[in-house]
Amino acid sequence: MSTLQVENLIGPTSGSNANKVIIPSGQTLDASNGFVAPTGHVIQVQHGTLAGSGSLVTGQVNYLNTGLSVSITPRFDNSKFIVMASQIIGIGAVSTNTPARYDLRIREVNISSGTDIWVGRYVGTDSQESGNLSVVSGIHGYYTASSTNALTFNTQVREAGGTDGSASSMYFNWYAGGLATITAMEIAQ
C-alpha cells in the first residue's frame, strides 16, 4: 500500500466540474479517523423512547423525572444541540371547575447542577369540570456544549407553579399503548 501526502486538493477552475474534487463511482472516502463537519451540519443523532403507561403521581410540587431521556457524548466541545421531545401528560382537577395545570421542562442533568433548555409553565386548563385532561407536548430546546463530557437530557414534570392544588393527579406517561420520544442532535459550529 502506498500513501499520498498532500496539504490541499483542489478541482479544476473551469468546466462542468469546476471547483469539485470527485470520488469516482464505486469508491469511498474513509474519514473514520477524523472529519471536520461544516458549520450547521448534523454530526450525530441519539434517540430515546418511553412506553406509555398509567403512571400516576399526586401532590408533586417538586420536579419529577418522567423517565423520558436521551444521552449523547459531544464529539466537539463547542457543538450546539437541538433536543426535541413529544410526550402526553394527563392531569385531573382538584375539584369540579378548578384548574388542572402542570409545569414541564427539558433539562440537561449531567453538567454541574443541571440546565433547563425549555420550560413550559401552567400547561393545561383554568377550569376543568371532571375527568382527566390529556395534553400533547411537542417541545424543543437548545444547548451549547462546553466540553466533550457525556450529556443526558430528560423531561421533568410537577404541579403548576410548584404548589399543591394545581392538579389532583398527573399521569406523566399517558397512556398505555402510547409512546413518548426524545431526540438530541449535535450540530457542528
Short mmCIF file of C-alpha atoms in Angstrom, two decimals:
data_model
loop_
_atom_site.label_atom_id
_atom_site.label_comp_id
_atom_site.label_asym_id
_atom_site.label_seq_id
_atom_site.Cartn_x
_atom_site.Cartn_y
_atom_site.Cartn_z
CA MET A 1 0.00 0.00 0.00
CA SER A 2 1.31 3.46 -0.83
CA THR A 3 0.48 6.77 0.83
CA LEU A 4 -0.06 10.07 -0.91
CA GLN A 5 0.50 13.03 1.37
CA VAL A 6 -0.84 16.42 0.30
CA GLU A 7 -1.89 19.58 2.07
CA ASN A 8 -4.68 20.64 -0.31
CA LEU A 9 -6.76 19.02 -3.01
CA ILE A 10 -8.45 21.33 -5.48
CA GLY A 11 -10.55 20.68 -8.54
CA PRO A 12 -10.29 22.35 -11.93
CA THR A 13 -11.21 26.04 -12.00
CA SER A 14 -13.47 25.78 -15.06
CA GLY A 15 -15.66 23.30 -16.90
CA SER A 16 -18.63 21.20 -15.77
CA ASN A 17 -16.82 20.05 -12.60
CA ALA A 18 -15.29 23.39 -11.68
CA ASN A 19 -14.09 23.60 -8.06
CA LYS A 20 -15.00 19.96 -7.34
CA VAL A 21 -12.88 17.05 -6.16
CA ILE A 22 -14.75 13.94 -7.29
CA ILE A 23 -14.55 10.49 -5.75
CA PRO A 24 -15.30 8.05 -8.61
CA SER A 25 -18.34 5.77 -8.52
CA GLY A 26 -17.65 2.59 -6.59
CA GLN A 27 -15.01 4.31 -4.44
CA THR A 28 -15.39 5.81 -0.97
CA LEU A 29 -13.51 8.36 1.06
CA ASP A 30 -12.82 6.91 4.52
CA ALA A 31 -12.88 9.72 7.07
CA SER A 32 -13.41 7.45 10.09
CA ASN A 33 -10.17 8.67 11.71
CA GLY A 34 -11.12 12.31 11.51
CA PHE A 35 -13.60 14.57 9.82
CA VAL A 36 -14.45 18.22 10.30
CA ALA A 37 -18.14 18.76 9.61
CA PRO A 38 -19.08 22.09 8.05
CA THR A 39 -20.85 24.57 10.36
CA GLY A 40 -24.55 23.82 10.71
CA HIS A 41 -24.33 20.15 9.74
CA VAL A 42 -25.61 17.34 11.91
CA ILE A 43 -22.74 15.41 13.48
CA GLN A 44 -24.78 12.74 15.28
CA VAL A 45 -28.30 11.93 16.45
CA GLN A 46 -29.37 9.97 19.54
CA HIS A 47 -32.94 8.96 20.36
CA GLY A 48 -34.85 7.71 23.39
CA THR A 49 -38.38 6.43 23.93
CA LEU A 50 -40.70 5.72 26.82
CA ALA A 51 -43.65 3.35 26.53
CA GLY A 52 -46.96 4.76 27.73
CA SER A 53 -48.49 3.62 30.99
CA GLY A 54 -50.82 4.92 33.63
CA SER A 55 -48.00 6.15 35.92
CA LEU A 56 -49.82 8.29 38.49
CA VAL A 57 -48.40 10.89 40.87
CA THR A 58 -50.24 13.20 43.26
CA GLY A 59 -49.11 16.21 45.26
CA GLN A 60 -45.91 16.55 43.22
CA VAL A 61 -44.65 20.09 43.93
CA ASN A 62 -41.01 19.37 43.03
CA TYR A 63 -39.91 18.40 39.54
CA LEU A 64 -40.03 14.65 38.92
CA ASN A 65 -38.17 12.80 36.16
CA THR A 66 -40.74 11.31 33.81
CA GLY A 67 -38.43 8.53 32.61
CA LEU A 68 -38.06 10.01 29.11
CA SER A 69 -34.36 10.68 28.49
CA VAL A 70 -31.56 10.58 25.93
CA SER A 71 -27.78 10.53 26.41
CA ILE A 72 -25.23 11.83 23.92
CA THR A 73 -21.47 12.40 24.10
CA PRO A 74 -20.39 15.52 22.18
CA ARG A 75 -17.72 14.95 19.55
CA PHE A 76 -16.67 18.60 19.87
CA ASP A 77 -16.54 20.90 22.90
CA ASN A 78 -18.37 23.78 21.20
CA SER A 79 -21.24 21.96 19.48
CA LYS A 80 -24.82 23.08 19.72
CA PHE A 81 -27.57 20.59 20.47
CA ILE A 82 -31.19 20.63 19.39
CA VAL A 83 -33.31 18.49 21.70
CA MET A 84 -36.89 17.62 20.73
CA ALA A 85 -39.43 15.74 22.82
CA SER A 86 -43.03 14.67 22.38
CA GLN A 87 -44.94 13.48 25.43
CA ILE A 88 -48.53 13.25 26.60
CA ILE A 89 -49.33 14.30 30.17
CA GLY A 90 -52.71 13.50 31.71
CA ILE A 91 -53.97 15.76 34.51
CA GLY A 92 -57.04 15.91 36.71
CA ALA A 93 -58.61 18.88 38.52
CA VAL A 94 -58.69 19.06 42.31
CA SER A 95 -62.47 19.52 42.23
CA THR A 96 -65.21 20.46 39.76
CA ASN A 97 -64.47 23.64 37.77
CA THR A 98 -60.96 24.17 39.16
CA PRO A 99 -57.61 24.31 37.35
CA ALA A 100 -55.75 21.25 36.10
CA ARG A 101 -52.28 22.51 35.24
CA TYR A 102 -48.66 21.39 35.33
CA ASP A 103 -45.13 22.61 34.54
CA LEU A 104 -42.93 20.65 32.12
CA ARG A 105 -39.27 21.12 31.26
CA ILE A 106 -36.39 19.61 29.29
CA ARG A 107 -33.25 19.61 31.39
CA GLU A 108 -29.62 18.67 30.84
CA VAL A 109 -28.82 16.80 34.05
CA ASN A 110 -25.13 15.72 33.86
CA ILE A 111 -23.29 19.04 33.90
CA SER A 112 -22.99 20.78 37.35
CA SER A 113 -26.46 21.24 38.84
CA GLY A 114 -28.32 20.89 35.55
CA THR A 115 -29.56 23.36 32.96
CA ASP A 116 -33.12 23.98 31.78
CA ILE A 117 -33.24 24.21 28.00
CA TRP A 118 -37.04 24.50 27.69
CA VAL A 119 -39.69 25.29 30.32
CA GLY A 120 -43.47 25.33 29.93
CA ARG A 121 -45.41 26.79 32.85
CA TYR A 122 -49.10 26.40 33.76
CA VAL A 123 -49.86 23.99 30.91
CA GLY A 124 -53.44 22.73 31.00
CA THR A 125 -56.75 24.45 31.73
CA ASP A 126 -58.02 27.07 34.17
CA SER A 127 -61.32 25.26 34.72
CA GLN A 128 -61.93 21.55 34.26
CA GLU A 129 -65.32 20.10 35.10
CA SER A 130 -64.33 16.47 35.66
CA GLY A 131 -62.15 13.60 34.43
CA ASN A 132 -58.63 13.85 33.06
CA LEU A 133 -57.29 16.29 30.52
CA SER A 134 -54.62 14.90 28.17
CA VAL A 135 -52.15 17.44 26.81
CA VAL A 136 -49.73 16.59 23.99
CA SER A 137 -46.48 18.49 24.40
CA GLY A 138 -44.22 18.76 21.36
CA ILE A 139 -41.26 20.74 22.69
CA HIS A 140 -37.67 21.58 21.79
CA GLY A 141 -34.74 23.41 23.31
CA TYR A 142 -31.13 24.32 22.58
CA TYR A 143 -27.92 23.63 24.48
CA THR A 144 -24.27 24.55 23.83
CA ALA A 145 -21.57 22.12 24.92
CA SER A 146 -18.54 23.35 26.85
CA SER A 147 -16.71 20.00 26.90
CA THR A 148 -16.90 16.53 25.43
CA ASN A 149 -18.34 15.07 28.63
CA ALA A 150 -21.48 12.96 28.20
CA LEU A 151 -24.81 14.82 28.33
CA THR A 152 -28.20 13.50 29.40
CA PHE A 153 -31.40 15.35 28.57
CA ASN A 154 -34.70 14.39 30.21
CA THR A 155 -38.21 15.69 30.74
CA GLN A 156 -39.45 16.59 34.20
CA VAL A 157 -42.93 17.50 35.43
CA ARG A 158 -44.57 19.00 38.55
CA GLU A 159 -47.84 20.63 39.58
CA ALA A 160 -48.06 24.14 38.10
CA GLY A 161 -46.03 26.75 39.95
CA GLY A 162 -44.72 24.10 42.33
CA THR A 163 -47.79 24.44 44.53
CA ASP A 164 -50.09 21.67 45.66
CA GLY A 165 -53.62 22.23 44.37
CA SER A 166 -52.85 22.92 40.70
CA ALA A 167 -53.89 19.35 39.87
CA SER A 168 -55.29 16.42 41.81
CA SER A 169 -53.36 13.91 39.74
CA MET A 170 -50.76 13.80 36.99
CA TYR A 171 -50.17 10.93 34.64
CA PHE A 172 -46.76 11.85 33.29
CA ASN A 173 -46.63 8.98 30.83
CA TRP A 174 -50.20 8.92 29.48
CA TYR A 175 -51.46 6.26 28.40
CA ALA A 176 -50.96 2.50 27.90
CA GLY A 177 -50.03 1.86 24.27
CA GLY A 178 -48.65 5.39 23.80
CA LEU A 179 -45.01 6.21 23.04
CA ALA A 180 -43.09 9.31 24.15
CA THR A 181 -39.93 10.26 22.25
CA ILE A 182 -36.87 12.45 22.77
CA THR A 183 -34.14 13.17 20.19
CA ALA A 184 -30.83 15.00 20.59
CA MET A 185 -28.92 16.26 17.53
CA GLU A 186 -25.35 17.54 17.71
CA ILE A 187 -24.76 20.41 15.27
CA ALA A 188 -21.27 21.48 14.11
CA GLN A 189 -20.17 25.05 14.85
#
